[in-house]
CSV table of C-alpha atoms and ligand atoms in Angstrom, one decimal:
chain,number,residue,atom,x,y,z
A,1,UNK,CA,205.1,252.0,251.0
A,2,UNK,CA,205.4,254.8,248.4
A,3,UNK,CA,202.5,255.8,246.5
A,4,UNK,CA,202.6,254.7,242.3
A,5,UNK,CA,203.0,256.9,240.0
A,6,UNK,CA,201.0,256.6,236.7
A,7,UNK,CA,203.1,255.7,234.1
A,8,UNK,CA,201.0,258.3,231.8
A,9,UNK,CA,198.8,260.7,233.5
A,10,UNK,CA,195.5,261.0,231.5
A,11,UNK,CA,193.9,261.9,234.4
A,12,UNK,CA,195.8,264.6,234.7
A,13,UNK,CA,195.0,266.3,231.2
A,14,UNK,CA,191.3,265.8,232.0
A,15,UNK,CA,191.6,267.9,235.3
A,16,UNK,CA,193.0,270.7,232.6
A,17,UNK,CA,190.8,270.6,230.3
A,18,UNK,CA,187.6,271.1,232.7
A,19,UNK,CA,184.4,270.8,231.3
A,20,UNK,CA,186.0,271.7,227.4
A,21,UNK,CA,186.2,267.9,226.6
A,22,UNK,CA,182.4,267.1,228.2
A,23,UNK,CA,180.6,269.8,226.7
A,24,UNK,CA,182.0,268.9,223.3
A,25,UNK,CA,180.8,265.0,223.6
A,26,UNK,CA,177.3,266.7,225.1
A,27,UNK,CA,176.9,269.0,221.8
A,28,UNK,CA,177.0,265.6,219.8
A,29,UNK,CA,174.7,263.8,222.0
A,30,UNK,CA,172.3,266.7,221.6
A,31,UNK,CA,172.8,266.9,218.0
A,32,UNK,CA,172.6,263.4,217.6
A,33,UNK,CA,174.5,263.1,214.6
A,34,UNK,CA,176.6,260.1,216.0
A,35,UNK,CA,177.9,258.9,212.5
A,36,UNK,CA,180.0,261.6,209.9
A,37,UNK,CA,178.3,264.3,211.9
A,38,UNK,CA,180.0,267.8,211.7
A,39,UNK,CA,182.5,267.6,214.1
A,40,UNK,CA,184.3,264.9,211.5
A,41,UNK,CA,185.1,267.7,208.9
A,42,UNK,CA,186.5,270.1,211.1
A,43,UNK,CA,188.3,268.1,212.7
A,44,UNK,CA,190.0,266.8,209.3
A,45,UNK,CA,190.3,270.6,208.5
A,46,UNK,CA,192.1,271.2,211.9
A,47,UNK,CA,194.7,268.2,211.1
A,48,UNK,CA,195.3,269.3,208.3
A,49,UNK,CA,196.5,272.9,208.9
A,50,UNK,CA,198.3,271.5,212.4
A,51,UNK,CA,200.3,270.0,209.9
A,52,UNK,CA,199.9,270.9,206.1
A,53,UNK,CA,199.2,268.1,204.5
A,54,UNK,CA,197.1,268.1,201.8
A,55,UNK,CA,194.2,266.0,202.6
A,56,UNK,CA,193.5,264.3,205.6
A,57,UNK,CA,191.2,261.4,206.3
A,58,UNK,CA,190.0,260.5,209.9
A,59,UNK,CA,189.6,256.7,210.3
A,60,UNK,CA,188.2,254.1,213.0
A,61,UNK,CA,191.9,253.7,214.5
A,62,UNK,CA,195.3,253.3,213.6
A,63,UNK,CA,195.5,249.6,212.3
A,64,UNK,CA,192.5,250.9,209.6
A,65,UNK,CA,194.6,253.9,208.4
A,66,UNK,CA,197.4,251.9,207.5
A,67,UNK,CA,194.9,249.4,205.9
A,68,UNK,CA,193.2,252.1,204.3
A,69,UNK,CA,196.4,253.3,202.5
A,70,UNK,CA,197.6,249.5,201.7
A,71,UNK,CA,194.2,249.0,199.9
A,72,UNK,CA,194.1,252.3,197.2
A,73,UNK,CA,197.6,251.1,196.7
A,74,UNK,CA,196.0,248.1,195.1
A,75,UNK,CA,198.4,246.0,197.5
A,76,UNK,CA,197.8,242.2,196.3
A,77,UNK,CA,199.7,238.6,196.8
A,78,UNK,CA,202.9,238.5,195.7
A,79,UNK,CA,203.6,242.1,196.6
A,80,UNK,CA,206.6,242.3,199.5
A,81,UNK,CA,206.2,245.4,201.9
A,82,UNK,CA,209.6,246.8,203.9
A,83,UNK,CA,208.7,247.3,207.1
A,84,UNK,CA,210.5,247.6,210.5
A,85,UNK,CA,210.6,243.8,213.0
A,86,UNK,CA,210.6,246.3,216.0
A,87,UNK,CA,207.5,248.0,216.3
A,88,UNK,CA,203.7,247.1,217.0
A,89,UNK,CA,202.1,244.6,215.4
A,90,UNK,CA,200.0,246.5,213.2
A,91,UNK,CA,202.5,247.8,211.3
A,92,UNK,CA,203.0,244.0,209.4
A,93,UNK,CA,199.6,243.1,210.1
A,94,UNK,CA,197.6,245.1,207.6
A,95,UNK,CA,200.5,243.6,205.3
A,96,UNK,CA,199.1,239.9,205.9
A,97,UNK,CA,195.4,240.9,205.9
A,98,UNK,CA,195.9,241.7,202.0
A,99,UNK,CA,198.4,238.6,201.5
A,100,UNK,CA,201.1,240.6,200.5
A,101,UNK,CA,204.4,239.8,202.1
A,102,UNK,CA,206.2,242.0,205.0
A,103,UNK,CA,210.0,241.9,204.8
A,104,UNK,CA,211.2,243.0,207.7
A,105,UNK,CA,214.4,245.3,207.7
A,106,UNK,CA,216.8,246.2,210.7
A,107,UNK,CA,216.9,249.6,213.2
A,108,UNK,CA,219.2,251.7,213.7
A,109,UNK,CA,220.7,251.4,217.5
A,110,UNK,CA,221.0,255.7,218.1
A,111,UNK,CA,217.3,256.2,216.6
A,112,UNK,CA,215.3,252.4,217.3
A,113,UNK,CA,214.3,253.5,213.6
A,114,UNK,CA,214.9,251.9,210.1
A,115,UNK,CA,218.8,251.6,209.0
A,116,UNK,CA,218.5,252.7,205.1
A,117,UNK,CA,221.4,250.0,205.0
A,118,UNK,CA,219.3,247.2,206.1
A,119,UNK,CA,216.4,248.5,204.1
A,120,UNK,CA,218.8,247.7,201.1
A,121,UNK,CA,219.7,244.1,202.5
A,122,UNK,CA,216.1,243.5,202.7
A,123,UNK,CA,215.1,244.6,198.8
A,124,UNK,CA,217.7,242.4,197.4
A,125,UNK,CA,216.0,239.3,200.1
A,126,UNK,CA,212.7,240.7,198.6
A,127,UNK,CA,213.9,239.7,195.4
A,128,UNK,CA,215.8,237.0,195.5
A,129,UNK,CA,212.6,235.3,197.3
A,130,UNK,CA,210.8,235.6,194.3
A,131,UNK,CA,207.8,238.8,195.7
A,132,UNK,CA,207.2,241.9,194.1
A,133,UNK,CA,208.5,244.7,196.1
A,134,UNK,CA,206.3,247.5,195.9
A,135,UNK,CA,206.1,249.9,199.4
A,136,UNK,CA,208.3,250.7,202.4
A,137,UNK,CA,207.0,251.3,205.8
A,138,UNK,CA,208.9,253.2,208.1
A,139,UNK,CA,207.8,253.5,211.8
A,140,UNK,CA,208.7,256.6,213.7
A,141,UNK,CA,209.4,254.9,217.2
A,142,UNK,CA,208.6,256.3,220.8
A,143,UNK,CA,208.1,259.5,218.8
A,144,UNK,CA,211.3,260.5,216.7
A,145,UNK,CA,210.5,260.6,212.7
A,146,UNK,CA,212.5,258.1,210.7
A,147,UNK,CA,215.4,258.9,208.8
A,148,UNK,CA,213.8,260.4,205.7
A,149,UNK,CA,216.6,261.9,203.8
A,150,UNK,CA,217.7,258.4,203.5
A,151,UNK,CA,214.8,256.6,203.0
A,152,UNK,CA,212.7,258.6,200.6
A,153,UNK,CA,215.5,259.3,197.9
A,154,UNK,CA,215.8,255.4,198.6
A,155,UNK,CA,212.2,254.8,197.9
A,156,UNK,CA,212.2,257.1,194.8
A,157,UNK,CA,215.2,255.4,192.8
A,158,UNK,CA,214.0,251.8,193.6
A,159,UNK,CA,210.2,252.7,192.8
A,160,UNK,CA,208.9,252.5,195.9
A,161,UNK,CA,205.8,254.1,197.7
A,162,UNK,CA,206.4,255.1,201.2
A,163,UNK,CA,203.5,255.3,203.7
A,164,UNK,CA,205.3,256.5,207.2
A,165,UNK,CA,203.4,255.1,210.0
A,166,UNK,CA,203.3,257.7,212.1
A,167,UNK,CA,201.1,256.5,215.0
A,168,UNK,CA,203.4,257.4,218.0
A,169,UNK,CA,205.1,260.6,216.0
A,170,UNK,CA,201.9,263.4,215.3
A,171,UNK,CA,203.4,266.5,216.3
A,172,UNK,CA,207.3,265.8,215.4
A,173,UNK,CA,208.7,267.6,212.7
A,174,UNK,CA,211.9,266.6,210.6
A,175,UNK,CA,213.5,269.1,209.0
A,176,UNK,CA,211.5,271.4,208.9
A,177,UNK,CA,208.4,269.3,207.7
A,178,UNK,CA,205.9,268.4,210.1
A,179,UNK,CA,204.8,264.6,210.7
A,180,UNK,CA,202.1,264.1,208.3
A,181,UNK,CA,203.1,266.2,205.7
A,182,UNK,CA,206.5,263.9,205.4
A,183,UNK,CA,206.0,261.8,201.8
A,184,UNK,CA,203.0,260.7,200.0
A,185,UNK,CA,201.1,259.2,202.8
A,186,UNK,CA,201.4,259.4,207.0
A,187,UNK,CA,198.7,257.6,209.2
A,188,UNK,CA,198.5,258.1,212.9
A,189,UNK,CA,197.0,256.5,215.4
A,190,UNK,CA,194.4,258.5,218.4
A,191,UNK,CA,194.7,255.5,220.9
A,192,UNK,CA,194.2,256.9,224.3
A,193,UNK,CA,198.1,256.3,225.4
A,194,UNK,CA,199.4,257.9,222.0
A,195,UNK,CA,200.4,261.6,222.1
A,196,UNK,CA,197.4,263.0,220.8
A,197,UNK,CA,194.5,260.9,222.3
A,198,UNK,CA,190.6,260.4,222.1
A,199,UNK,CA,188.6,258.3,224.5
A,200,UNK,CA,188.5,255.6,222.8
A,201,UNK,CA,189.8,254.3,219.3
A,202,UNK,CA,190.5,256.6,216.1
A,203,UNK,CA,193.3,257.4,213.4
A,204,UNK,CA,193.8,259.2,210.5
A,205,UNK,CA,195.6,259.1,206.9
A,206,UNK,CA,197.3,262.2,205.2
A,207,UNK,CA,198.1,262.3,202.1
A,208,UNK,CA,199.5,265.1,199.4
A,209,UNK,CA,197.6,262.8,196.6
A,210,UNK,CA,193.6,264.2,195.4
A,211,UNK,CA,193.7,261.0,193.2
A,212,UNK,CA,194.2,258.7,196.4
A,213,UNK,CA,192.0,260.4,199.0
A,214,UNK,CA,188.6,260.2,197.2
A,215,UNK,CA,189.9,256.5,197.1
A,216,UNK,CA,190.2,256.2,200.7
A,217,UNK,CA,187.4,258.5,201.4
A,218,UNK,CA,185.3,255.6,199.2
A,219,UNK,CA,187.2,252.3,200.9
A,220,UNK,CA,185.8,254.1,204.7
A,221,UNK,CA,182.0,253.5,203.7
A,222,UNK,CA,182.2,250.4,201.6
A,223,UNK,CA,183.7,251.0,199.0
A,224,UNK,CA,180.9,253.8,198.3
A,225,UNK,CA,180.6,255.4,194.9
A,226,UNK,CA,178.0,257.9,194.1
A,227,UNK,CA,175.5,257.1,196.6
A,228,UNK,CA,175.4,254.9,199.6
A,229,UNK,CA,174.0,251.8,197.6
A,230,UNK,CA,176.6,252.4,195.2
A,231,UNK,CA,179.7,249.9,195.6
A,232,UNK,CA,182.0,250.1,193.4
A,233,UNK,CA,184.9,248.2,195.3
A,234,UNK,CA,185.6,246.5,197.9
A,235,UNK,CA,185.9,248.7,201.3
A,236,UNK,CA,185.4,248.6,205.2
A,237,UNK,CA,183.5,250.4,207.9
A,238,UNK,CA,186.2,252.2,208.9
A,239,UNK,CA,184.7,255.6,210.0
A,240,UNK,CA,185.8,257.6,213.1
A,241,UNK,CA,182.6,258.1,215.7
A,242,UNK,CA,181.6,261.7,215.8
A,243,UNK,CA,182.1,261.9,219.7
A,244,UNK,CA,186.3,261.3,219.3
A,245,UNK,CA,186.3,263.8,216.3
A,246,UNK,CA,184.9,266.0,219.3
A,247,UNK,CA,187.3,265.3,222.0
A,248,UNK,CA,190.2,265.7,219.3
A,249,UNK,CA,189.5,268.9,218.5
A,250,UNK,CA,189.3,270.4,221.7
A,251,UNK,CA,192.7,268.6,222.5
A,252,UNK,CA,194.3,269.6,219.8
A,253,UNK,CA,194.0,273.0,220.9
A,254,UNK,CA,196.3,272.1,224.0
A,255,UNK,CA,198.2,269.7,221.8
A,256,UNK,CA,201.7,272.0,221.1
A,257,UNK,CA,201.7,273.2,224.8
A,258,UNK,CA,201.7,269.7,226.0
A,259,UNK,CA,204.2,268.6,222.9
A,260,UNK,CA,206.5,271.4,224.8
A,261,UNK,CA,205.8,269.8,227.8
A,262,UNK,CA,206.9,266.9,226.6
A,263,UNK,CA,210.1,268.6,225.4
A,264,UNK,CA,210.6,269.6,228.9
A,265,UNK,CA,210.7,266.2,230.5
A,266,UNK,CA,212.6,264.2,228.0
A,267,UNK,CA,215.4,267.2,228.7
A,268,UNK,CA,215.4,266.9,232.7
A,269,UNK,CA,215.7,262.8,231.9
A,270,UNK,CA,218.7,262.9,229.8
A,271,UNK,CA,220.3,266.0,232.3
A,272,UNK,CA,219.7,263.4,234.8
A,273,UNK,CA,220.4,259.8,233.1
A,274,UNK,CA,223.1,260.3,230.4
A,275,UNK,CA,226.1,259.7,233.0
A,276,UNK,CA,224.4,256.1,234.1
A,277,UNK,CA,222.4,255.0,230.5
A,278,UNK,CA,222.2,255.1,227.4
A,279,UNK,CA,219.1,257.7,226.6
A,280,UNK,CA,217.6,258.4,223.7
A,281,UNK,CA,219.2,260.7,220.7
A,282,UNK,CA,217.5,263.2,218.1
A,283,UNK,CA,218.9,263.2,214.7
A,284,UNK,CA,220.4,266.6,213.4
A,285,UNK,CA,216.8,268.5,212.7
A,286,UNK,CA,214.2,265.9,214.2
A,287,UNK,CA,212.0,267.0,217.0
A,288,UNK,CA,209.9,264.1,219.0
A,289,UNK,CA,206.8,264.0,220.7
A,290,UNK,CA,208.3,261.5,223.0
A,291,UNK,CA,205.1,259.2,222.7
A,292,UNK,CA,207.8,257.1,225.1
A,293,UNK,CA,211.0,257.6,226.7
A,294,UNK,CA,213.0,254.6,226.1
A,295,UNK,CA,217.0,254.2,227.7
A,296,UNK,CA,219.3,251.1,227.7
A,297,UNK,CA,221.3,250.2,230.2
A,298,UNK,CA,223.4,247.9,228.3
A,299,UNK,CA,225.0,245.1,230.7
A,300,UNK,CA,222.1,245.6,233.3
A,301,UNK,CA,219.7,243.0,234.0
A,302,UNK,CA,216.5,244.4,232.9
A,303,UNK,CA,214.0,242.9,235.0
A,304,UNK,CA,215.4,243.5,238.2
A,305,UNK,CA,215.8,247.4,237.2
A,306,UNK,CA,211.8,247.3,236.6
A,307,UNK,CA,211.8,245.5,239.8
A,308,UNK,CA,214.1,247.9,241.8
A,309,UNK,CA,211.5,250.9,240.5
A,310,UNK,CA,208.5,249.0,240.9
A,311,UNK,CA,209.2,248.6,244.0
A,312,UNK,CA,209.6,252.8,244.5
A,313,UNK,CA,205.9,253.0,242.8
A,314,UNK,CA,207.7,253.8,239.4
A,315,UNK,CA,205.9,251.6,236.7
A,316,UNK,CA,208.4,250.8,233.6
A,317,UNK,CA,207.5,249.1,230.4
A,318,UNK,CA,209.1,247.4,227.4
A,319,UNK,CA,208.3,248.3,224.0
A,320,UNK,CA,209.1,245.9,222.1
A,321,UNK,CA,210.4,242.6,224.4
A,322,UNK,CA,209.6,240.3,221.3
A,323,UNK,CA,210.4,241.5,217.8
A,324,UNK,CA,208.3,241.0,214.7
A,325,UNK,CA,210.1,238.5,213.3
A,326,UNK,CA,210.8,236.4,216.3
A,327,UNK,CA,206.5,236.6,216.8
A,328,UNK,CA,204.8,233.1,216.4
A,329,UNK,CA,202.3,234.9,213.9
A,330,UNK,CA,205.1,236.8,212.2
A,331,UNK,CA,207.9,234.4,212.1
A,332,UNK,CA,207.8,232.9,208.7
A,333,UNK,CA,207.8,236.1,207.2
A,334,UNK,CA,211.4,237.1,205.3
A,335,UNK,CA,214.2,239.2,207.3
A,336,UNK,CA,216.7,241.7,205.7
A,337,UNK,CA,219.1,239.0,204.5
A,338,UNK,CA,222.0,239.5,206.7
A,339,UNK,CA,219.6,239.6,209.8
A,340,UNK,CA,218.2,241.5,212.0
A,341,UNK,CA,221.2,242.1,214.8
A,342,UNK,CA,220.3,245.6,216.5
A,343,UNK,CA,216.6,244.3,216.7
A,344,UNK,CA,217.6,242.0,218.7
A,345,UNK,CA,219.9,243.6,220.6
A,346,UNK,CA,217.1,246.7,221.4
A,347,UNK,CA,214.4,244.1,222.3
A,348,UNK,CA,216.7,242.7,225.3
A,349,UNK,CA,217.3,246.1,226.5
A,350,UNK,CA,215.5,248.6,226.5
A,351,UNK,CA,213.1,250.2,229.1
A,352,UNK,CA,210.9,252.7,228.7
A,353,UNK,CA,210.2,255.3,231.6
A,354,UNK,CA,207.2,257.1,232.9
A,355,UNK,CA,206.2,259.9,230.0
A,356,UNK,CA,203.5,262.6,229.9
A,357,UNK,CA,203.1,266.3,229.8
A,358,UNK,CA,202.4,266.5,233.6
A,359,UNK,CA,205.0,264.9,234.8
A,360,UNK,CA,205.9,267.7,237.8
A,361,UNK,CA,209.6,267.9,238.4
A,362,UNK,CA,209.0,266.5,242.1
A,363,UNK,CA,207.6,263.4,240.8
A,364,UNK,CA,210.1,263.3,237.8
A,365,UNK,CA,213.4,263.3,240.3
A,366,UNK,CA,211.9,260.6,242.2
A,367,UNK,CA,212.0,258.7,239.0
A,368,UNK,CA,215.9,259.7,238.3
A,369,UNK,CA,216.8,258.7,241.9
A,370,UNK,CA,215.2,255.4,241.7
A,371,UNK,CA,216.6,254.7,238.2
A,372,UNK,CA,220.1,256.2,239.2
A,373,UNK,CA,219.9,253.7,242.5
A,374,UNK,CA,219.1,250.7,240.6
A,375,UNK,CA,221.9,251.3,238.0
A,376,UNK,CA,224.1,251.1,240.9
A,377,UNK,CA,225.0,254.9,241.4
B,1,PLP,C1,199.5,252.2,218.0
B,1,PLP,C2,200.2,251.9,216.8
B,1,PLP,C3,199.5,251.4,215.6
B,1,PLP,C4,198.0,251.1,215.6
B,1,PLP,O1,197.2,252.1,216.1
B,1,PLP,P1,195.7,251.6,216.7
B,1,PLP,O2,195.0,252.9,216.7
B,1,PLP,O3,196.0,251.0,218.0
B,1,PLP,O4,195.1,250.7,215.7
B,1,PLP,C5,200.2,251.2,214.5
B,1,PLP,N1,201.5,251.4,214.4
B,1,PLP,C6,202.3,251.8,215.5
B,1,PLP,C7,203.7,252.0,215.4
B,1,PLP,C8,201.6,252.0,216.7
B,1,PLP,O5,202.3,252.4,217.8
């Protein structure tokens, strides 16, 4: 019986980090300023020159930064939303929370990331349904931004906002702009298991717009105007806790080494997988922060190749088995009009394969030879 392997090693960055991380949540038990205490601000400030945006807003998680943006957009009943059928759940959800409308629009089978083509179908099904369509949200999947140059020229001629939900994708640039500064709006997402992590839940929104950040900085308290018992619309409590802004900043610091560590393995995977599946591809002048490594073995029976691994100690997971639109909560929702065919396809077959920035080589071959055994080679 082999040992398992984690499938992401946080464990691993802690050992590196040494007492960094514990001395930064000590200095905020000591100070005791649990709630918007100092360590919020500089961490906004830090975000923000990691990756020029403009402003940046740190928020209770991912889900609430996307909800954050949705709500200074005014987003009402009536209004549709473009959004992709393979991603998380949050994506759509914060949709339905306002009663607006997600349409959900096709992937593209080289990126697992909106096809502009499909985003097209899915304006005209907008439409002929009757909604309002008034935003696009493109997911940048396992890592990779989304197909911009398409989309945002897209979103400009129709009169669209785009808000890229970047949860799985801080750290990427695409062409030469850095997720976050990519559009009007970008939220992320500092779940443990995303690239950049806390210990616990947090998120942030960026955004190039001064009129839409004090918006958003008032929806986080409340709905806050000029004093604390000042509402002047309807918000949330949707604040990050003092003790992630903390543990973010001193990860950050490590942040592009481990992003290049990242680099690393996703290269020894597809020098070691290409000739037996189909791994992931980069669009011309995309980086990813590989958040996962997802192949496709088309013609392979999935779960007995999770099996076959398992059974070496490798775990494997599928992002996403069950699309969006196929979701008992999601399904009555609109699809792109002629369907959603490469969603479909993707959901039945892809894997994704053990992914973090200490993944030794040693540890990372015994991965290739089990994979390369189960696919029969
Ligand atoms: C993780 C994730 C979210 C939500 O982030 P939370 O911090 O868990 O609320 C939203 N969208 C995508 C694509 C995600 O992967």
């Amino acid at each position: 019986m082999t040992a398992t392997i984690p499938f992401i090693d946080l464990g691993a960055q802690r050992r590196r980090l040494g007492k960094l991380v514990d001395d930064a949540i000590m200095r905020v038990v000591d100070h005791g300023g649990y709630i918007m205490g100092p360590e919020i601000a500089t961490l906004e400030a830090d975000l923000a020159a990691f990756c020029g945006a403009k402003h940046v807003l740190s928020c209770a998680n991912g889900t609430d930064a996307l909800a954050l943006v949705l709500m200074a957009k005014g987003v009402r009943p009536g209004d549709a939303i473009l959004c992709p059928s393979f991603t998380f759940a949050a994506t759509a959800e914060v949709v339905a929370w306002l009663g607006a409308t997600p349409v959900f629009v096709d992937v593209r089978e080289d990126t697992f990331n909106m096809d502009v083509d499909s985003l097209a179908a899915a304006l005209a099904t907008a439409r002929e349904k009757g909604l309002k369509p008034v935003g696009v949200i493109p997911v940048d999947l396992f890592g990779q931004p989304a197909d911009y140059d398409a989309i945002e020229p897209f979103c400009a001629r129709e009169g669209l906002w785009m808000l890229c939900d970047a949860a799985q994708s801080f750290g990427a640039h695409y062409k030469g702009r850095k997720v976050g500064a990519i559009g009007e709006f970008s939220t992320t997402s500092f779940f443990p298991a995303k690239p950049l992590g806390c210990y616990g839940d947090g998120g942030a929104v960026f955004t190039e717009s001064d009129e839409m950040i004090e918006i958003m900085r008032s929806l986080r308290v409340h709905g806050q105007g000029a004093d604390k018992y000042d509402n002047v619309r309807i918000g949330m409590n949707g604040r990050l806790d003092t003790m992630q802004a903390a543990v973010l900043i001193e990860k950050l610091k490590i942040f592009p080494d481990e992003i290049a560590a990242r680099e690393c393995v996703a290269q020894r995977y597809e020098a070691g997988l290409a000739d037996v599946a189909t791994t992931p591809k980069l669009m011309e002048g995309a980086t990813s922060v590989w958040a996962q490594y997802t192949i496709r073995a088309p013609g392979f029976d999935r779960s007995a190749f999770q099996e076959a691994l398992k059974a070496d100690g490798i775990p494997t997971a599928v992002y996403y088995p069950r699309p969006l639109h196929r979701q008992q909560a999601y399904g009555h929702y609109p699809a792109a009009g002629n369907g959603l065919p490469v969603t479909e396809m993707l959901a039945g077959e892809v894997v994704s394969l053990p992914m973090h920035p200490y993944l030794d080589e040693a540890t990372q071959d015994r991965v290739i030879a089990s994979a390369r055994k189960a696919l029969g080679s």
